[in-house]
């Protein structure tokens, strides 16, 4: 019932993207906060979060296996 009803289809596309992005940033910030809070005062002594590295590698390898190289 707004002034430009013909714009609603693409506004929903953009709105869904922004909603998904918001949720992703919230999840990331909660995760990053937990990681940073576990670090020692001397950041040079901080260990990488190895589970995250393994997960990133698995995701990258799985996507590479199904995504054609162009």
PDB file of N, CA, C and O in Angstrom:
ATOM      1  N   UNK A   1       0.818  -1.205   0.000  1.00  0.00           N
ATOM      2  CA  UNK A   1       0.000   0.000   0.000  1.00  0.00           C
ATOM      3  C   UNK A   1       0.854   1.258   0.000  1.00  0.00           C
ATOM      4  O   UNK A   1       0.368   2.322   0.273  1.00  0.00           O
ATOM      5  N   UNK A   2       2.169   1.093  -0.288  1.00  0.00           N
ATOM      6  CA  UNK A   2       3.049   2.252  -0.330  1.00  0.00           C
ATOM      7  C   UNK A   2       2.927   2.968  -1.664  1.00  0.00           C
ATOM      8  O   UNK A   2       2.188   2.553  -2.555  1.00  0.00           O
ATOM      9  N   UNK A   3       3.694   4.037  -1.833  1.00  0.00           N
ATOM     10  CA  UNK A   3       3.590   4.836  -3.048  1.00  0.00           C
ATOM     11  C   UNK A   3       4.167   4.155  -4.300  1.00  0.00           C
ATOM     12  O   UNK A   3       3.833   4.545  -5.405  1.00  0.00           O
ATOM     13  N   UNK A   4       5.024   3.152  -4.140  1.00  0.00           N
ATOM     14  CA  UNK A   4       5.654   2.506  -5.300  1.00  0.00           C
ATOM     15  C   UNK A   4       5.549   0.983  -5.190  1.00  0.00           C
ATOM     16  O   UNK A   4       6.567   0.297  -5.025  1.00  0.00           O
ATOM     17  N   UNK A   5       4.364   0.411  -5.299  1.00  0.00           N
ATOM     18  CA  UNK A   5       4.208  -1.035  -5.122  1.00  0.00           C
ATOM     19  C   UNK A   5       4.994  -1.855  -6.152  1.00  0.00           C
ATOM     20  O   UNK A   5       5.366  -2.989  -5.876  1.00  0.00           O
ATOM     21  N   UNK A   6       5.276  -1.268  -7.301  1.00  0.00           N
ATOM     22  CA  UNK A   6       6.030  -1.995  -8.329  1.00  0.00           C
ATOM     23  C   UNK A   6       7.484  -2.239  -7.910  1.00  0.00           C
ATOM     24  O   UNK A   6       8.176  -3.070  -8.487  1.00  0.00           O
ATOM     25  N   UNK A   7       7.957  -1.522  -6.909  1.00  0.00           N
ATOM     26  CA  UNK A   7       9.331  -1.690  -6.431  1.00  0.00           C
ATOM     27  C   UNK A   7       9.472  -2.809  -5.400  1.00  0.00           C
ATOM     28  O   UNK A   7      10.581  -3.205  -5.050  1.00  0.00           O
ATOM     29  N   UNK A   8       8.350  -3.308  -4.905  1.00  0.00           N
ATOM     30  CA  UNK A   8       8.389  -4.285  -3.824  1.00  0.00           C
ATOM     31  C   UNK A   8       9.197  -5.539  -4.160  1.00  0.00           C
ATOM     32  O   UNK A   8       9.978  -5.997  -3.320  1.00  0.00           O
ATOM     33  N   UNK A   9       9.075  -6.119  -5.348  1.00  0.00           N
ATOM     34  CA  UNK A   9       9.851  -7.339  -5.622  1.00  0.00           C
ATOM     35  C   UNK A   9      11.361  -7.157  -5.440  1.00  0.00           C
ATOM     36  O   UNK A   9      12.007  -7.959  -4.769  1.00  0.00           O
ATOM     37  N   UNK A  10      11.938  -6.115  -5.991  1.00  0.00           N
ATOM     38  CA  UNK A  10      13.386  -5.944  -5.845  1.00  0.00           C
ATOM     39  C   UNK A  10      13.758  -5.420  -4.473  1.00  0.00           C
ATOM     40  O   UNK A  10      14.858  -5.663  -3.978  1.00  0.00           O
ATOM     41  N   UNK A  11      12.828  -4.699  -3.820  1.00  0.00           N
ATOM     42  CA  UNK A  11      13.104  -4.265  -2.453  1.00  0.00           C
ATOM     43  C   UNK A  11      13.195  -5.473  -1.520  1.00  0.00           C
ATOM     44  O   UNK A  11      14.012  -5.502  -0.592  1.00  0.00           O
ATOM     45  N   UNK A  12      12.357  -6.501  -1.783  1.00  0.00           N
ATOM     46  CA  UNK A  12      12.427  -7.715  -0.972  1.00  0.00           C
ATOM     47  C   UNK A  12      13.745  -8.444  -1.191  1.00  0.00           C
ATOM     48  O   UNK A  12      14.323  -8.984  -0.242  1.00  0.00           O
ATOM     49  N   UNK A  13      14.239  -8.464  -2.431  1.00  0.00           N
ATOM     50  CA  UNK A  13      15.538  -9.076  -2.689  1.00  0.00           C
ATOM     51  C   UNK A  13      16.635  -8.383  -1.886  1.00  0.00           C
ATOM     52  O   UNK A  13      17.445  -9.034  -1.214  1.00  0.00           O
ATOM     53  N   UNK A  14      16.653  -7.073  -1.954  1.00  0.00           N
ATOM     54  CA  UNK A  14      17.663  -6.299  -1.221  1.00  0.00           C
ATOM     55  C   UNK A  14      17.471  -6.443   0.288  1.00  0.00           C
ATOM     56  O   UNK A  14      18.441  -6.608   1.033  1.00  0.00           O
ATOM     57  N   UNK A  15      16.232  -6.401   0.718  1.00  0.00           N
ATOM     58  CA  UNK A  15      15.942  -6.511   2.141  1.00  0.00           C
ATOM     59  C   UNK A  15      16.370  -7.852   2.711  1.00  0.00           C
ATOM     60  O   UNK A  15      16.915  -7.927   3.812  1.00  0.00           O
ATOM     61  N   UNK A  16      16.138  -8.930   1.959  1.00  0.00           N
ATOM     62  CA  UNK A  16      16.555 -10.252   2.431  1.00  0.00           C
ATOM     63  C   UNK A  16      18.072 -10.343   2.514  1.00  0.00           C
ATOM     64  O   UNK A  16      18.623 -10.905   3.457  1.00  0.00           O
ATOM     65  N   UNK A  17      18.765  -9.782   1.514  1.00  0.00           N
ATOM     66  CA  UNK A  17      20.223  -9.768   1.557  1.00  0.00           C
ATOM     67  C   UNK A  17      20.706  -9.036   2.802  1.00  0.00           C
ATOM     68  O   UNK A  17      21.583  -9.524   3.520  1.00  0.00           O
ATOM     69  N   UNK A  18      20.155  -7.874   3.069  1.00  0.00           N
ATOM     70  CA  UNK A  18      20.586  -7.089   4.229  1.00  0.00           C
ATOM     71  C   UNK A  18      20.261  -7.802   5.545  1.00  0.00           C
ATOM     72  O   UNK A  18      21.048  -7.754   6.492  1.00  0.00           O
ATOM     73  N   UNK A  19      19.124  -8.473   5.609  1.00  0.00           N
ATOM     74  CA  UNK A  19      18.768  -9.236   6.807  1.00  0.00           C
ATOM     75  C   UNK A  19      19.749 -10.380   7.022  1.00  0.00           C
ATOM     76  O   UNK A  19      20.243 -10.596   8.130  1.00  0.00           O
ATOM     77  N   UNK A  20      20.047 -11.138   5.951  1.00  0.00           N
ATOM     78  CA  UNK A  20      21.017 -12.232   6.054  1.00  0.00           C
ATOM     79  C   UNK A  20      22.394 -11.710   6.454  1.00  0.00           C
ATOM     80  O   UNK A  20      23.091 -12.325   7.265  1.00  0.00           O
ATOM     81  N   UNK A  21      22.782 -10.578   5.899  1.00  0.00           N
ATOM     82  CA  UNK A  21      24.076  -9.985   6.216  1.00  0.00           C
ATOM     83  C   UNK A  21      24.129  -9.575   7.685  1.00  0.00           C
ATOM     84  O   UNK A  21      25.118  -9.835   8.381  1.00  0.00           O
ATOM     85  N   UNK A  22      23.063  -8.964   8.174  1.00  0.00           N
ATOM     86  CA  UNK A  22      22.976  -8.575   9.585  1.00  0.00           C
ATOM     87  C   UNK A  22      23.150  -9.789  10.488  1.00  0.00           C
ATOM     88  O   UNK A  22      23.928  -9.758  11.451  1.00  0.00           O
ATOM     89  N   UNK A  23      22.448 -10.875  10.183  1.00  0.00           N
ATOM     90  CA  UNK A  23      22.544 -12.082  11.002  1.00  0.00           C
ATOM     91  C   UNK A  23      23.947 -12.671  10.953  1.00  0.00           C
ATOM     92  O   UNK A  23      24.462 -13.145  11.977  1.00  0.00           O
ATOM     93  N   UNK A  24      24.580 -12.645   9.778  1.00  0.00           N
ATOM     94  CA  UNK A  24      25.943 -13.155   9.651  1.00  0.00           C
ATOM     95  C   UNK A  24      26.914 -12.332  10.493  1.00  0.00           C
ATOM     96  O   UNK A  24      27.752 -12.878  11.202  1.00  0.00           O
ATOM     97  N   UNK A  25      26.786 -11.025  10.442  1.00  0.00           N
ATOM     98  CA  UNK A  25      27.680 -10.158  11.214  1.00  0.00           C
ATOM     99  C   UNK A  25      27.459 -10.376  12.715  1.00  0.00           C
ATOM    100  O   UNK A  25      28.421 -10.419  13.491  1.00  0.00           O
ATOM    101  N   UNK A  26      26.214 -10.545  13.133  1.00  0.00           N
ATOM    102  CA  UNK A  26      25.954 -10.811  14.549  1.00  0.00           C
ATOM    103  C   UNK A  26      26.587 -12.126  14.994  1.00  0.00           C
ATOM    104  O   UNK A  26      27.210 -12.191  16.053  1.00  0.00           O
ATOM    105  N   UNK A  27      26.422 -13.195  14.179  1.00  0.00           N
ATOM    106  CA  UNK A  27      27.033 -14.487  14.518  1.00  0.00           C
ATOM    107  C   UNK A  27      28.548 -14.354  14.592  1.00  0.00           C
ATOM    108  O   UNK A  27      29.185 -14.863  15.514  1.00  0.00           O
ATOM    109  N   UNK A  28      29.125 -13.666  13.601  1.00  0.00           N
ATOM    110  CA  UNK A  28      30.574 -13.498  13.582  1.00  0.00           C
ATOM    111  C   UNK A  28      31.047 -12.721  14.800  1.00  0.00           C
ATOM    112  O   UNK A  28      32.045 -13.087  15.427  1.00  0.00           O
ATOM    113  N   UNK A  29      30.360 -11.642  15.146  1.00  0.00           N
ATOM    114  CA  UNK A  29      30.822 -10.815  16.268  1.00  0.00           C
ATOM    115  C   UNK A  29      30.735 -11.578  17.584  1.00  0.00           C
ATOM    116  O   UNK A  29      31.609 -11.430  18.446  1.00  0.00           O
ATOM    117  N   UNK A  30      29.723 -12.423  17.750  1.00  0.00           N
ATOM    118  CA  UNK A  30      29.638 -13.244  18.959  1.00  0.00           C
ATOM    119  C   UNK A  30      30.793 -14.248  18.997  1.00  0.00           C
ATOM    120  O   UNK A  30      31.428 -14.437  20.039  1.00  0.00           O
ATOM    121  N   UNK A  31      31.046 -14.888  17.858  1.00  0.00           N
ATOM    122  CA  UNK A  31      32.152 -15.849  17.773  1.00  0.00           C
ATOM    123  C   UNK A  31      33.492 -15.140  18.019  1.00  0.00           C
ATOM    124  O   UNK A  31      34.314 -15.613  18.796  1.00  0.00           O
ATOM    125  N   UNK A  32      33.719 -14.010  17.364  1.00  0.00           N
ATOM    126  CA  UNK A  32      34.987 -13.294  17.497  1.00  0.00           C
ATOM    127  C   UNK A  32      35.202 -12.826  18.937  1.00  0.00           C
ATOM    128  O   UNK A  32      36.325 -12.871  19.448  1.00  0.00           O
ATOM    129  N   UNK A  33      34.149 -12.405  19.590  1.00  0.00           N
ATOM    130  CA  UNK A  33      34.261 -11.980  20.987  1.00  0.00           C
ATOM    131  C   UNK A  33      34.726 -13.136  21.864  1.00  0.00           C
ATOM    132  O   UNK A  33      35.613 -12.964  22.711  1.00  0.00           O
ATOM    133  N   UNK A  34      34.148 -14.312  21.655  1.00  0.00           N
ATOM    134  CA  UNK A  34      34.575 -15.481  22.433  1.00  0.00           C
ATOM    135  C   UNK A  34      36.047 -15.799  22.186  1.00  0.00           C
ATOM    136  O   UNK A  34      36.783 -16.103  23.127  1.00  0.00           O
ATOM    137  N   UNK A  35      36.462 -15.729  20.934  1.00  0.00           N
ATOM    138  CA  UNK A  35      37.852 -16.029  20.595  1.00  0.00           C
ATOM    139  C   UNK A  35      38.783 -15.020  21.261  1.00  0.00           C
ATOM    140  O   UNK A  35      39.760 -15.385  21.919  1.00  0.00           O
ATOM    141  N   UNK A  36      38.505 -13.748  21.098  1.00  0.00           N
ATOM    142  CA  UNK A  36      39.378 -12.697  21.621  1.00  0.00           C
ATOM    143  C   UNK A  36      39.446 -12.757  23.148  1.00  0.00           C
ATOM    144  O   UNK A  36      40.509 -12.555  23.737  1.00  0.00           O
ATOM    145  N   UNK A  37      38.325 -13.061  23.783  1.00  0.00           N
ATOM    146  CA  UNK A  37      38.330 -13.138  25.250  1.00  0.00           C
ATOM    147  C   UNK A  37      39.200 -14.280  25.761  1.00  0.00           C
ATOM    148  O   UNK A  37      39.649 -14.248  26.904  1.00  0.00           O
ATOM    149  N   UNK A  38      39.452 -15.276  24.914  1.00  0.00           N
ATOM    150  CA  UNK A  38      40.296 -16.399  25.342  1.00  0.00           C
ATOM    151  C   UNK A  38      41.787 -16.115  25.140  1.00  0.00           C
ATOM    152  O   UNK A  38      42.623 -16.894  25.599  1.00  0.00           O
ATOM    153  N   UNK A  39      42.113 -15.031  24.463  1.00  0.00           N
ATOM    154  CA  UNK A  39      43.514 -14.712  24.205  1.00  0.00           C
ATOM    155  C   UNK A  39      44.215 -14.235  25.480  1.00  0.00           C
ATOM    156  O   UNK A  39      43.609 -13.588  26.328  1.00  0.00           O
ATOM    157  N   UNK A  40      45.511 -14.518  25.567  1.00  0.00           N
ATOM    158  CA  UNK A  40      46.273 -14.014  26.711  1.00  0.00           C
ATOM    159  C   UNK A  40      46.525 -12.509  26.562  1.00  0.00           C
ATOM    160  O   UNK A  40      46.327 -11.941  25.483  1.00  0.00           O
ATOM    161  N   UNK A  41      46.969 -11.894  27.628  1.00  0.00           N
ATOM    162  CA  UNK A  41      47.275 -10.465  27.580  1.00  0.00           C
ATOM    163  C   UNK A  41      48.367 -10.164  26.558  1.00  0.00           C
ATOM    164  O   UNK A  41      48.331  -9.129  25.892  1.00  0.00           O
ATOM    165  N   UNK A  42      49.327 -11.067  26.449  1.00  0.00           N
ATOM    166  CA  UNK A  42      50.394 -10.922  25.456  1.00  0.00           C
ATOM    167  C   UNK A  42      49.909 -11.561  24.151  1.00  0.00           C
ATOM    168  O   UNK A  42      49.921 -12.779  23.992  1.00  0.00           O
ATOM    169  N   UNK A  43      49.483 -10.750  23.211  1.00  0.00           N
ATOM    170  CA  UNK A  43      48.911 -11.275  21.972  1.00  0.00           C
ATOM    171  C   UNK A  43      49.896 -12.089  21.151  1.00  0.00           C
ATOM    172  O   UNK A  43      49.501 -12.932  20.346  1.00  0.00           O
ATOM    173  N   UNK A  44      51.185 -11.865  21.362  1.00  0.00           N
ATOM    174  CA  UNK A  44      52.180 -12.660  20.653  1.00  0.00           C
ATOM    175  C   UNK A  44      52.108 -14.124  21.071  1.00  0.00           C
ATOM    176  O   UNK A  44      52.535 -15.009  20.331  1.00  0.00           O
ATOM    177  N   UNK A  45      51.530 -14.391  22.229  1.00  0.00           N
ATOM    178  CA  UNK A  45      51.402 -15.755  22.724  1.00  0.00           C
ATOM    179  C   UNK A  45      50.054 -16.391  22.360  1.00  0.00           C
ATOM    180  O   UNK A  45      49.807 -17.546  22.695  1.00  0.00           O
ATOM    181  N   UNK A  46      49.198 -15.645  21.678  1.00  0.00           N
ATOM    182  CA  UNK A  46      47.881 -16.177  21.304  1.00  0.00           C
ATOM    183  C   UNK A  46      48.035 -17.286  20.273  1.00  0.00           C
ATOM    184  O   UNK A  46      48.844 -17.191  19.363  1.00  0.00           O
ATOM    185  N   UNK A  47      47.251 -18.339  20.458  1.00  0.00           N
ATOM    186  CA  UNK A  47      47.243 -19.460  19.526  1.00  0.00           C
ATOM    187  C   UNK A  47      46.115 -19.266  18.512  1.00  0.00           C
ATOM    188  O   UNK A  47      45.043 -18.779  18.859  1.00  0.00           O
ATOM    189  N   UNK A  48      46.350 -19.673  17.285  1.00  0.00           N
ATOM    190  CA  UNK A  48      45.250 -19.641  16.316  1.00  0.00           C
ATOM    191  C   UNK A  48      44.141 -20.599  16.760  1.00  0.00           C
ATOM    192  O   UNK A  48      44.407 -21.580  17.459  1.00  0.00           O
ATOM    193  N   UNK A  49      42.931 -20.321  16.355  1.00  0.00           N
ATOM    194  CA  UNK A  49      41.812 -21.205  16.651  1.00  0.00           C
ATOM    195  C   UNK A  49      41.803 -22.284  15.566  1.00  0.00           C
ATOM    196  O   UNK A  49      41.254 -22.119  14.490  1.00  0.00           O
ATOM    197  N   UNK A  50      42.475 -23.401  15.872  1.00  0.00           N
ATOM    198  CA  UNK A  50      42.733 -24.432  14.865  1.00  0.00           C
ATOM    199  C   UNK A  50      41.462 -25.042  14.303  1.00  0.00           C
ATOM    200  O   UNK A  50      41.405 -25.397  13.118  1.00  0.00           O
ATOM    201  N   UNK A  51      40.420 -25.170  15.114  1.00  0.00           N
ATOM    202  CA  UNK A  51      39.162 -25.717  14.604  1.00  0.00           C
ATOM    203  C   UNK A  51      38.592 -24.832  13.496  1.00  0.00           C
ATOM    204  O   UNK A  51      38.039 -25.321  12.520  1.00  0.00           O
ATOM    205  N   UNK A  52      38.752 -23.536  13.658  1.00  0.00           N
ATOM    206  CA  UNK A  52      38.275 -22.616  12.632  1.00  0.00           C
ATOM    207  C   UNK A  52      39.079 -22.788  11.344  1.00  0.00           C
ATOM    208  O   UNK A  52      38.512 -22.818  10.253  1.00  0.00           O
ATOM    209  N   UNK A  53      40.383 -22.914  11.467  1.00  0.00           N
ATOM    210  CA  UNK A  53      41.219 -23.105  10.282  1.00  0.00           C
ATOM    211  C   UNK A  53      40.842 -24.394   9.555  1.00  0.00           C
ATOM    212  O   UNK A  53      40.706 -24.414   8.334  1.00  0.00           O
ATOM    213  N   UNK A  54      40.633 -25.465  10.313  1.00  0.00           N
ATOM    214  CA  UNK A  54      40.233 -26.733   9.699  1.00  0.00           C
ATOM    215  C   UNK A  54      38.890 -26.592   8.994  1.00  0.00           C
ATOM    216  O   UNK A  54      38.696 -27.063   7.870  1.00  0.00           O
ATOM    217  N   UNK A  55      37.946 -25.937   9.638  1.00  0.00           N
ATOM    218  CA  UNK A  55      36.623 -25.736   9.057  1.00  0.00           C
ATOM    219  C   UNK A  55      36.699 -24.916   7.773  1.00  0.00           C
ATOM    220  O   UNK A  55      36.055 -25.247   6.764  1.00  0.00           O
ATOM    221  N   UNK A  56      37.492 -23.860   7.789  1.00  0.00           N
ATOM    222  CA  UNK A  56      37.661 -23.028   6.593  1.00  0.00           C
ATOM    223  C   UNK A  56      38.267 -23.841   5.455  1.00  0.00           C
ATOM    224  O   UNK A  56      37.828 -23.728   4.299  1.00  0.00           O
ATOM    225  N   UNK A  57      39.243 -24.677   5.771  1.00  0.00           N
ATOM    226  CA  UNK A  57      39.877 -25.511   4.747  1.00  0.00           C
ATOM    227  C   UNK A  57      38.880 -26.509   4.169  1.00  0.00           C
ATOM    228  O   UNK A  57      38.825 -26.712   2.948  1.00  0.00           O
ATOM    229  N   UNK A  58      38.077 -27.126   5.028  1.00  0.00           N
ATOM    230  CA  UNK A  58      37.074 -28.083   4.566  1.00  0.00           C
ATOM    231  C   UNK A  58      36.052 -27.425   3.652  1.00  0.00           C
ATOM    232  O   UNK A  58      35.689 -27.970   2.606  1.00  0.00           O
ATOM    233  N   UNK A  59      35.589 -26.260   4.035  1.00  0.00           N
ATOM    234  CA  UNK A  59      34.602 -25.538   3.225  1.00  0.00           C
ATOM    235  C   UNK A  59      35.202 -25.159   1.877  1.00  0.00           C
ATOM    236  O   UNK A  59      34.576 -25.341   0.821  1.00  0.00           O
ATOM    237  N   UNK A  60      36.425 -24.642   1.896  1.00  0.00           N
ATOM    238  CA  UNK A  60      37.090 -24.236   0.660  1.00  0.00           C
ATOM    239  C   UNK A  60      37.295 -25.424  -0.265  1.00  0.00           C
ATOM    240  O   UNK A  60      37.029 -25.347  -1.466  1.00  0.00           O
ATOM    241  N   UNK A  61      37.741 -26.550   0.289  1.00  0.00           N
ATOM    242  CA  UNK A  61      37.974 -27.744  -0.516  1.00  0.00           C
ATOM    243  C   UNK A  61      36.662 -28.287  -1.092  1.00  0.00           C
ATOM    244  O   UNK A  61      36.606 -28.688  -2.251  1.00  0.00           O
ATOM    245  N   UNK A  62      35.611 -28.291  -0.291  1.00  0.00           N
ATOM    246  CA  UNK A  62      34.321 -28.789  -0.762  1.00  0.00           C
ATOM    247  C   UNK A  62      33.767 -27.911  -1.879  1.00  0.00           C
ATOM    248  O   UNK A  62      33.241 -28.418  -2.874  1.00  0.00           O
ATOM    249  N   UNK A  63      33.904 -26.614  -1.732  1.00  0.00           N
ATOM    250  CA  UNK A  63      33.409 -25.697  -2.784  1.00  0.00           C
ATOM    251  C   UNK A  63      34.235 -25.830  -4.051  1.00  0.00           C
ATOM    252  O   UNK A  63      33.706 -25.763  -5.146  1.00  0.00           O
ATOM    253  N   UNK A  64      35.523 -26.004  -3.889  1.00  0.00           N
ATOM    254  CA  UNK A  64      36.403 -26.150  -5.055  1.00  0.00           C
ATOM    255  C   UNK A  64      36.061 -27.422  -5.822  1.00  0.00           C
ATOM    256  O   UNK A  64      36.173 -27.465  -7.049  1.00  0.00           O
ATOM    257  N   UNK A  65      35.614 -28.441  -5.106  1.00  0.00           N
ATOM    258  CA  UNK A  65      35.298 -29.713  -5.740  1.00  0.00           C
ATOM    259  C   UNK A  65      34.027 -29.637  -6.594  1.00  0.00           C
ATOM    260  O   UNK A  65      33.883 -30.398  -7.543  1.00  0.00           O
ATOM    261  N   UNK A  66      33.115 -28.720  -6.272  1.00  0.00           N
ATOM    262  CA  UNK A  66      31.848 -28.632  -7.014  1.00  0.00           C
ATOM    263  C   UNK A  66      31.727 -27.388  -7.870  1.00  0.00           C
ATOM    264  O   UNK A  66      30.780 -27.255  -8.631  1.00  0.00           O
ATOM    265  N   UNK A  67      32.659 -26.467  -7.733  1.00  0.00           N
ATOM    266  CA  UNK A  67      32.604 -25.215  -8.492  1.00  0.00           C
ATOM    267  C   UNK A  67      33.546 -25.312  -9.686  1.00  0.00           C
ATOM    268  O   UNK A  67      34.753 -25.471  -9.504  1.00  0.00           O
ATOM    269  N   UNK A  68      32.993 -25.222 -10.894  1.00  0.00           N
ATOM    270  CA  UNK A  68      33.871 -25.310 -12.061  1.00  0.00           C
ATOM    271  C   UNK A  68      34.808 -24.113 -12.154  1.00  0.00           C
ATOM    272  O   UNK A  68      34.436 -22.992 -11.810  1.00  0.00           O
ATOM    273  N   UNK A  69      36.002 -24.374 -12.596  1.00  0.00           N
ATOM    274  CA  UNK A  69      36.989 -23.304 -12.801  1.00  0.00           C
ATOM    275  C   UNK A  69      36.741 -22.721 -14.182  1.00  0.00           C
ATOM    276  O   UNK A  69      36.641 -23.457 -15.155  1.00  0.00           O
ATOM    277  N   UNK A  70      36.623 -21.409 -14.244  1.00  0.00           N
ATOM    278  CA  UNK A  70      36.375 -20.784 -15.553  1.00  0.00           C
ATOM    279  C   UNK A  70      37.583 -20.014 -16.015  1.00  0.00           C
ATOM    280  O   UNK A  70      38.437 -19.636 -15.299  1.00  0.00           O
TER     281      UNK A  70
END
